[in-house]
Amino acid sequence: MLDSAAHSIRRGTPVRAPSEAMEALRGGEEVLRGPARLAAGRLSDLLHEVVETADSGDPHAANAPALVRPSMFRMVPVVLRAMRRELTWDSTVLRHAVRLAGVACLGYLLGNALPLGHGYWVPLTSVMVLRPDFHQTYSRAVARYAGTLVGVGLATGVVQLAHPGAYLSGGLAVFSAGLMYLLMHTGYAVSQSFAAAYVVFLLGMGGEEWHQTVRDRVLLTLLGGALAMLAYVVFPAWETPRLLDRLADWLAANGRYAAAVVGSYADPGGGHRAEVREALLAARKKEAAWDEAFERAEHEPVKHRGLTRSAAQDAYEALKSMGRAAMLLEAHLPGRGVRPVPEAALFAAALRADTARAARDVRERRAPGWERVAAALDSWEGADGGDDPVVRRGAELLLGALEELTAALGRTPLERDVESVREAREDRQERLAPEEEAADAEEEQELRRGAGDGSAPPPKDVG
């Protein structure tokens, strides 16, 4: 069904889902039981929504809604709201705008002050090279300068050998511009080499000497690239020192999302869908911010004193595991009429409190602890009623992911006190061992009794 919907979207044709797929979906819901049936029903509903959405985008459909592009005046409030969101020093967009404006103004003044022609090449180079992160700025500066040298050298060789006139120089300029656009996606250095050749031929049409063009182009390009690199020395904007803040924000958002999902099991059908959805979107936004910061930090020439690269990667995997466990629980959210799980409310409150405190600990370079979450899970072990195997197992996965996060941060110079967390986990396992042994012994006795009277033991519900 997904392949059929994708084909419909690409070709703009109605969805033709195979009948075998529809029958398999309906048959799966009939033979499955318990949480698996609930997940199958949810998946079937989502697939039908995909098909309906793909059909609604069919331009040949009778009731297809028209997509109207908003006018420029309708976009003004949207632009103003976006600008207002970025008016903070924590914003990468604002920092880049300030840096870019300063470099462009300084480049313009230097270009006009130098006794060379075409002084606008300095700010033009700075604007084309400068990017919000250091790695892209550095790579583009090197590529632009190298491409300029190659392009100027090739164009100079052609001028010396052919001595083209105005018409031939114009033809060569058009040919160079065509190659620039043709090879634009092969690399920045390649496109810039043909752009430099285009400038040499274009200025040659006006009668300027080629040696003067070569000198101006090379020196002003070098100056513009140097200004762009110098901007990061004068006004650094490294993402590496902000990694802990990004990680703490993601941890807090993940905790709110997981707590909202687990808390829904304590009040089935209580209208928690909107809260869960909002928390999920917030968690995804913080995850995207972490991914962007971590990708930029990998290429920056600075190191974090409290977080190594391997520890950051392990912390990322731990929080991803936490998010996957919460999404698994969300896929099995109960509906109205299902027996509530009161222990889930206590676990959700403990999870929300511990993750909020752990976010502060991470910012202050302390290893986080999960005492409330572990205590809530331990009290859940002795509860008699309302035990749902799905949410109970999901709570264990959440605690395991949080402990992995503590272990990952404990290998850094934050605070090496993860031994207490490890000991607490071992103590909890030791306390649960006698209960598990008693349960195994009781099951073995039931099996023996069933074998003694010739009757089979009742089947065990494995969820």
Coordinates of C-alpha atoms in Angstrom, one line a residue:
M1 CA 0.0 0.0 0.0
L2 CA 2.9 2.3 0.7
D3 CA 4.4 1.6 -2.7
S4 CA 1.1 2.3 -4.4
A5 CA 0.7 5.6 -2.5
A6 CA 4.2 6.6 -3.4
H7 CA 3.6 5.8 -7.1
S8 CA 0.4 7.8 -7.0
I9 CA 2.2 10.8 -5.5
R10 CA 5.0 10.7 -8.1
R11 CA 2.7 10.2 -11.1
G12 CA -0.4 12.2 -10.0
T13 CA -2.6 9.2 -10.6
P14 CA -5.3 7.6 -8.3
V15 CA -4.0 5.0 -5.8
R16 CA -4.5 1.4 -6.9
A17 CA -3.7 -0.6 -3.8
P18 CA -3.4 -4.4 -4.4
S19 CA -6.4 -6.4 -3.2
E20 CA -4.0 -8.9 -1.6
A21 CA -2.6 -6.1 0.7
M22 CA -6.1 -5.1 1.8
E23 CA -7.1 -8.7 2.5
A24 CA -3.9 -9.2 4.5
L25 CA -4.5 -6.2 6.6
R26 CA -8.1 -7.2 7.4
G27 CA -7.1 -10.8 8.1
G28 CA -4.3 -9.7 10.4
E29 CA -6.7 -7.8 12.6
E30 CA -8.9 -10.9 12.9
V31 CA -6.3 -13.4 13.9
L32 CA -4.2 -11.2 16.3
R33 CA -5.0 -10.7 19.9
G34 CA -4.0 -8.3 22.7
P35 CA -1.4 -5.6 22.1
A36 CA -0.5 -7.0 18.7
R37 CA -4.1 -6.6 17.5
L38 CA -4.2 -3.0 18.8
A39 CA -1.0 -2.2 17.0
A40 CA -2.3 -3.8 13.8
G41 CA -5.5 -1.8 13.9
R42 CA -3.5 1.4 14.5
L43 CA -1.2 0.6 11.5
S44 CA -4.2 -0.2 9.3
D45 CA -5.8 3.1 10.1
L46 CA -2.6 5.0 9.4
L47 CA -2.2 3.2 6.0
H48 CA -5.8 4.1 5.1
E49 CA -5.0 7.8 5.9
V50 CA -2.0 7.6 3.7
V51 CA -4.1 6.3 0.8
E52 CA -6.7 9.0 1.4
T53 CA -4.1 11.7 1.5
A54 CA -2.5 10.5 -1.7
D55 CA -5.9 10.4 -3.4
S56 CA -6.7 13.9 -2.2
G57 CA -3.6 15.1 -4.0
D58 CA -4.7 13.7 -7.3
P59 CA -5.4 16.7 -9.6
H60 CA -7.9 14.6 -11.6
A61 CA -10.0 13.8 -8.5
A62 CA -13.4 15.4 -8.4
N63 CA -13.2 16.9 -5.0
A64 CA -9.5 17.6 -5.0
P65 CA -8.8 20.8 -2.9
A66 CA -6.9 23.5 -4.7
L67 CA -3.6 24.6 -3.2
V68 CA -3.3 28.4 -3.3
R69 CA 0.1 30.1 -2.8
P70 CA -0.2 32.8 -0.2
S71 CA 0.3 36.4 -1.4
M72 CA 3.2 38.5 -0.3
F73 CA 1.1 40.5 2.1
R74 CA -0.1 37.3 3.8
M75 CA 3.5 36.2 4.3
V76 CA 4.4 39.4 6.1
P77 CA 3.1 38.3 9.5
V78 CA 4.8 34.9 9.1
V79 CA 8.1 36.6 8.4
L80 CA 7.8 38.9 11.4
R81 CA 7.0 36.0 13.7
A82 CA 10.0 34.1 12.4
M83 CA 12.3 37.1 12.9
R84 CA 10.9 37.6 16.4
R85 CA 11.8 34.0 17.3
E86 CA 15.4 34.5 16.2
L87 CA 15.9 37.7 18.2
T88 CA 18.1 36.0 20.8
W89 CA 21.8 35.5 21.1
D90 CA 21.3 31.7 21.3
S91 CA 20.0 31.9 17.7
T92 CA 22.4 30.7 15.0
V93 CA 20.6 32.9 12.5
L94 CA 21.0 36.1 14.5
R95 CA 24.7 35.4 15.2
H96 CA 25.4 34.7 11.5
A97 CA 23.4 37.8 10.4
V98 CA 25.5 40.1 12.7
R99 CA 28.8 38.4 11.6
L100 CA 27.8 38.7 7.9
A101 CA 26.8 42.3 8.1
G102 CA 30.1 43.3 9.8
V103 CA 32.2 41.4 7.4
A104 CA 30.4 42.8 4.3
C105 CA 30.7 46.4 5.5
L106 CA 34.4 46.0 6.4
G107 CA 35.1 44.2 3.1
Y108 CA 33.5 47.1 1.2
L109 CA 35.6 49.7 3.0
L110 CA 38.8 47.8 2.4
G111 CA 38.0 47.1 -1.3
N112 CA 37.5 50.8 -2.0
A113 CA 40.6 51.8 0.0
L114 CA 43.0 49.6 -1.8
P115 CA 44.6 50.9 -5.0
L116 CA 43.1 48.1 -7.1
G117 CA 40.1 47.9 -9.4
H118 CA 36.9 46.0 -8.7
G119 CA 36.9 46.5 -4.9
Y120 CA 33.4 45.0 -4.7
W121 CA 35.1 41.6 -5.1
V122 CA 36.1 41.6 -1.5
P123 CA 32.6 41.8 0.1
L124 CA 31.2 39.6 -2.6
T125 CA 33.8 36.9 -1.8
S126 CA 33.1 37.2 2.0
V127 CA 29.3 36.9 1.5
M128 CA 29.7 33.9 -0.8
V129 CA 32.1 32.1 1.6
L130 CA 30.7 32.9 5.0
R131 CA 28.4 30.3 6.5
P132 CA 26.8 29.9 9.9
D133 CA 29.3 27.1 10.9
F134 CA 33.0 27.1 10.8
H135 CA 33.5 24.0 8.8
Q136 CA 31.5 25.1 5.8
T137 CA 33.1 28.6 5.9
Y138 CA 36.6 27.1 6.0
S139 CA 35.9 24.6 3.2
R140 CA 34.3 27.1 1.0
A141 CA 37.1 29.7 1.5
V142 CA 39.7 27.1 0.4
A143 CA 37.6 25.9 -2.5
R144 CA 36.9 29.4 -3.7
Y145 CA 40.5 30.5 -3.6
A146 CA 41.7 27.2 -5.2
G147 CA 39.0 27.5 -7.9
T148 CA 39.9 31.1 -8.6
L149 CA 43.6 30.2 -9.1
V150 CA 42.7 27.4 -11.5
G151 CA 40.1 29.4 -13.4
V152 CA 42.3 32.5 -13.7
G153 CA 45.3 30.3 -14.8
L154 CA 43.3 28.5 -17.5
A155 CA 41.8 31.8 -18.8
T156 CA 45.1 33.5 -18.8
G157 CA 46.6 30.6 -20.8
V158 CA 43.9 30.9 -23.4
V159 CA 44.3 34.7 -23.6
Q160 CA 48.1 34.4 -24.1
L161 CA 47.8 31.7 -26.8
A162 CA 44.8 32.9 -28.8
H163 CA 44.7 36.7 -28.1
P164 CA 40.9 36.7 -28.6
G165 CA 39.0 39.8 -29.6
A166 CA 35.8 41.1 -28.2
Y167 CA 33.5 38.7 -29.9
L168 CA 35.7 35.6 -29.2
S169 CA 36.1 36.7 -25.5
G170 CA 32.3 37.1 -25.3
G171 CA 31.9 33.6 -26.7
L172 CA 34.4 32.2 -24.2
A173 CA 32.6 34.0 -21.4
V174 CA 29.3 32.5 -22.4
F175 CA 30.9 29.0 -22.7
S176 CA 32.5 29.4 -19.2
A177 CA 29.2 30.5 -17.7
G178 CA 27.5 27.5 -19.2
L179 CA 30.1 25.1 -17.8
M180 CA 29.7 26.8 -14.4
Y181 CA 26.0 26.1 -14.3
L182 CA 26.4 22.6 -15.8
L183 CA 29.0 21.5 -13.2
M184 CA 27.6 23.5 -10.3
H185 CA 26.6 20.3 -8.3
T186 CA 30.0 18.6 -8.7
G187 CA 31.7 20.9 -6.2
Y188 CA 32.2 24.5 -5.2
A189 CA 35.8 24.6 -6.4
V190 CA 34.9 23.4 -9.9
S191 CA 32.1 26.0 -10.3
Q192 CA 34.3 28.8 -9.0
S193 CA 37.1 27.9 -11.5
F194 CA 34.7 28.5 -14.4
A195 CA 33.3 31.6 -12.7
A196 CA 36.8 33.0 -12.5
A197 CA 37.4 32.2 -16.1
Y198 CA 34.1 33.9 -17.0
V199 CA 35.2 37.1 -15.2
V200 CA 38.5 37.2 -17.0
F201 CA 36.9 36.8 -20.5
L202 CA 34.2 39.2 -19.7
L203 CA 36.6 41.9 -18.6
G204 CA 38.7 41.1 -21.6
M205 CA 35.8 42.3 -23.8
G206 CA 36.1 45.7 -22.3
G207 CA 39.8 46.0 -23.3
E208 CA 41.3 45.5 -19.9
E209 CA 44.7 43.8 -19.7
W210 CA 44.6 40.2 -18.6
H211 CA 47.5 40.6 -16.1
Q212 CA 45.7 43.3 -14.3
T213 CA 42.6 41.2 -14.1
V214 CA 44.5 38.2 -12.8
R215 CA 46.2 40.3 -10.1
D216 CA 43.0 41.9 -8.9
R217 CA 41.0 38.8 -8.9
V218 CA 43.5 36.7 -7.0
L219 CA 44.4 39.3 -4.3
L220 CA 40.8 40.5 -3.7
T221 CA 39.5 36.9 -3.5
L222 CA 42.2 36.1 -1.0
L223 CA 41.3 39.1 1.1
G224 CA 37.6 38.4 1.1
G225 CA 38.2 34.8 2.2
A226 CA 40.6 35.9 4.9
L227 CA 38.0 38.3 6.2
A228 CA 35.4 35.5 6.4
M229 CA 37.9 33.3 8.4
L230 CA 38.9 36.2 10.6
A231 CA 35.2 36.7 11.5
Y232 CA 35.3 33.5 13.5
V233 CA 38.3 34.7 15.5
V234 CA 36.8 38.0 16.4
F235 CA 33.2 36.8 16.8
P236 CA 33.3 33.0 17.5
A237 CA 30.1 31.1 17.5
W238 CA 31.2 27.5 18.3
E239 CA 28.5 24.9 18.9
T240 CA 30.8 22.7 21.0
P241 CA 30.4 24.6 24.3
R242 CA 26.6 24.4 23.8
L243 CA 26.4 20.7 23.5
L244 CA 25.5 20.1 27.1
D245 CA 22.7 22.6 26.9
R246 CA 21.3 21.0 23.8
L247 CA 21.6 17.6 25.4
A248 CA 19.8 18.8 28.5
D249 CA 17.0 20.4 26.5
W250 CA 16.5 17.1 24.6
L251 CA 16.5 15.1 27.8
A252 CA 13.8 17.4 29.4
A253 CA 11.6 17.3 26.3
N254 CA 12.0 13.5 26.0
G255 CA 11.0 13.2 29.7
R256 CA 7.9 15.2 29.2
Y257 CA 6.9 13.2 26.2
A258 CA 7.5 9.8 27.9
A259 CA 5.7 11.0 31.1
A260 CA 2.7 12.1 29.0
V261 CA 2.5 8.7 27.3
V262 CA 2.9 6.6 30.5
G263 CA 0.4 8.8 32.3
S264 CA -2.2 8.1 29.6
Y265 CA -2.3 4.5 30.8
A266 CA -3.5 5.6 34.2
D267 CA -6.5 7.4 32.6
P268 CA -7.5 5.5 29.5
G269 CA -9.6 7.6 27.1
G270 CA -9.0 10.7 29.2
G271 CA -8.2 12.9 26.2
H272 CA -4.4 12.9 26.5
R273 CA -3.8 12.7 22.8
A274 CA -3.3 16.4 22.3
E275 CA -0.8 16.6 25.2
V276 CA 1.1 13.6 23.9
R277 CA 1.2 15.0 20.4
E278 CA 2.5 18.4 21.6
A279 CA 5.1 16.8 23.7
L280 CA 6.3 14.6 20.8
L281 CA 6.7 17.6 18.5
A282 CA 8.7 19.4 21.2
A283 CA 10.9 16.4 21.7
R284 CA 11.5 16.1 17.9
K285 CA 12.4 19.8 17.7
K286 CA 15.0 19.5 20.5
E287 CA 16.4 16.4 18.9
A288 CA 16.8 18.2 15.6
A289 CA 18.6 21.0 17.5
W290 CA 21.0 18.5 19.1
D291 CA 21.7 16.8 15.7
E292 CA 22.5 20.1 14.1
A293 CA 24.8 21.2 17.0
F294 CA 26.6 17.9 17.2
E295 CA 27.2 17.7 13.4
R296 CA 28.7 21.2 13.5
A297 CA 30.7 20.5 16.6
E298 CA 32.4 17.5 15.0
H299 CA 34.2 19.8 12.5
E300 CA 35.1 22.6 14.9
P301 CA 38.7 23.1 16.0
V302 CA 37.7 23.3 19.7
K303 CA 37.0 20.6 22.3
H304 CA 34.4 20.4 25.1
R305 CA 36.0 20.1 28.5
G306 CA 33.1 18.2 30.0
L307 CA 31.9 16.0 27.1
T308 CA 34.0 13.8 24.8
R309 CA 32.9 12.9 21.3
S310 CA 32.4 9.2 22.2
A311 CA 30.4 10.1 25.3
A312 CA 28.2 12.5 23.3
Q313 CA 27.6 9.7 20.8
D314 CA 26.6 7.2 23.6
A315 CA 24.3 9.8 25.1
Y316 CA 22.7 10.3 21.8
E317 CA 22.0 6.6 21.5
A318 CA 20.6 6.5 25.0
L319 CA 18.1 9.3 24.4
K320 CA 17.2 7.7 21.0
S321 CA 16.4 4.5 22.9
M322 CA 14.3 6.4 25.4
G323 CA 12.4 8.1 22.5
R324 CA 11.8 4.7 20.8
A325 CA 10.5 3.2 24.0
A326 CA 8.1 6.1 24.5
M327 CA 6.9 5.8 20.9
L328 CA 6.3 2.1 21.4
L329 CA 4.1 2.8 24.4
E330 CA 2.3 5.5 22.4
A331 CA 1.5 2.9 19.7
H332 CA -0.4 0.8 22.4
L333 CA -2.3 3.6 24.1
P334 CA -5.5 2.2 25.5
G335 CA -8.9 3.4 24.6
R336 CA -12.0 4.0 26.7
G337 CA -13.2 1.1 28.8
V338 CA -9.8 -0.4 29.3
R339 CA -8.7 -1.1 32.9
P340 CA -6.5 1.8 34.2
V341 CA -3.0 1.2 35.5
P342 CA -2.7 3.4 38.6
E343 CA 1.0 2.7 39.0
A344 CA 1.6 4.4 35.7
A345 CA 0.6 7.7 37.1
L346 CA 3.2 7.4 39.9
F347 CA 5.9 6.4 37.4
A348 CA 5.0 9.2 35.1
A349 CA 5.2 11.8 37.9
A350 CA 8.6 10.4 39.0
L351 CA 9.8 10.4 35.4
R352 CA 8.8 14.0 34.8
A353 CA 10.5 15.1 38.1
D354 CA 13.7 13.1 37.6
T355 CA 14.2 14.2 34.0
A356 CA 13.6 17.9 34.8
R357 CA 16.2 17.6 37.6
A358 CA 18.6 15.6 35.4
A359 CA 18.5 18.4 32.8
R360 CA 19.7 20.9 35.4
D361 CA 22.4 18.4 36.5
V362 CA 23.6 18.0 32.9
R363 CA 23.9 21.7 32.4
E364 CA 25.8 22.1 35.7
R365 CA 28.1 19.1 34.7
R366 CA 26.8 16.7 37.3
A367 CA 25.9 13.1 36.5
P368 CA 22.1 12.6 36.6
G369 CA 20.4 10.2 38.9
W370 CA 17.1 8.4 38.7
E371 CA 16.1 7.6 42.3
R372 CA 12.4 8.5 41.9
V373 CA 12.0 6.5 38.7
A374 CA 13.7 3.4 40.2
A375 CA 11.6 3.7 43.4
A376 CA 8.4 3.9 41.3
L377 CA 9.4 0.9 39.3
D378 CA 10.2 -1.0 42.4
S379 CA 6.8 -0.2 44.0
W380 CA 5.2 -1.3 40.7
E381 CA 6.7 -4.8 41.2
G382 CA 4.7 -5.4 44.3
A383 CA 1.4 -4.0 43.0
D384 CA -1.4 -6.5 42.6
G385 CA -3.9 -4.8 40.3
G386 CA -3.8 -2.9 37.1
D387 CA -0.6 -4.5 35.8
D388 CA -0.4 -4.1 32.1
P389 CA 2.6 -6.0 30.5
V390 CA 3.0 -3.5 27.8
V391 CA 3.4 -0.4 29.9
R392 CA 5.3 -2.3 32.5
R393 CA 7.9 -3.5 30.0
G394 CA 8.0 0.0 28.5
A395 CA 8.8 1.5 31.9
E396 CA 11.7 -0.9 32.2
L397 CA 13.0 0.2 28.8
L398 CA 12.7 3.8 29.8
L399 CA 14.7 3.3 33.0
G400 CA 17.3 1.3 31.1
A401 CA 17.8 4.1 28.6
L402 CA 18.2 6.6 31.4
E403 CA 20.8 4.5 33.1
E404 CA 22.6 4.2 29.8
L405 CA 22.6 8.0 29.6
T406 CA 24.1 8.2 33.1
A407 CA 26.8 5.6 32.2
A408 CA 27.6 7.6 29.0
L409 CA 28.0 10.9 30.9
G410 CA 29.9 9.2 33.7
R411 CA 32.8 8.4 31.3
T412 CA 33.4 12.1 30.9
P413 CA 34.8 14.7 33.4
L414 CA 31.3 15.7 34.4
E415 CA 31.2 13.8 37.7
R416 CA 32.3 10.2 38.0
D417 CA 29.7 8.9 40.4
V418 CA 27.9 6.4 38.2
E419 CA 29.0 3.7 40.5
S420 CA 26.1 4.5 42.8
V421 CA 23.7 4.1 39.9
R422 CA 25.2 0.7 39.0
E423 CA 25.0 -0.5 42.6
A424 CA 21.4 0.6 42.9
R425 CA 20.5 -1.4 39.8
E426 CA 22.3 -4.5 41.1
D427 CA 20.5 -4.2 44.4
R428 CA 17.2 -4.0 42.7
Q429 CA 18.0 -7.1 40.7
E430 CA 19.0 -8.9 43.8
R431 CA 15.7 -8.0 45.5
L432 CA 13.7 -9.3 42.5
A433 CA 15.6 -12.5 42.3
P434 CA 13.8 -14.3 45.2
E435 CA 10.4 -13.3 43.8
E436 CA 11.4 -14.7 40.4
E437 CA 12.6 -17.9 42.0
A438 CA 9.4 -18.3 43.9
A439 CA 7.3 -17.8 40.8
D440 CA 9.4 -20.4 38.9
A441 CA 8.9 -22.9 41.8
E442 CA 5.2 -22.3 41.8
E443 CA 5.0 -22.9 38.1
E444 CA 7.0 -26.1 38.4
Q445 CA 4.6 -27.4 41.1
E446 CA 1.7 -26.7 38.8
L447 CA 3.3 -28.6 36.1
R448 CA 4.0 -31.6 38.4
R449 CA 0.4 -31.6 39.6
G450 CA -0.9 -31.5 36.1
A451 CA 1.4 -34.4 35.1
G452 CA 0.3 -36.4 38.2
D453 CA -3.5 -36.2 37.6
G454 CA -3.1 -36.7 33.8
S455 CA -4.4 -33.3 33.0
A456 CA -2.6 -30.5 31.2
P457 CA -1.7 -27.3 33.0
P458 CA -3.6 -24.2 32.0
P459 CA -1.9 -22.3 29.2
K460 CA 0.3 -19.4 30.3
D461 CA -0.6 -16.0 29.0
V462 CA 2.6 -14.6 27.6
G463 CA 1.1 -11.3 26.4

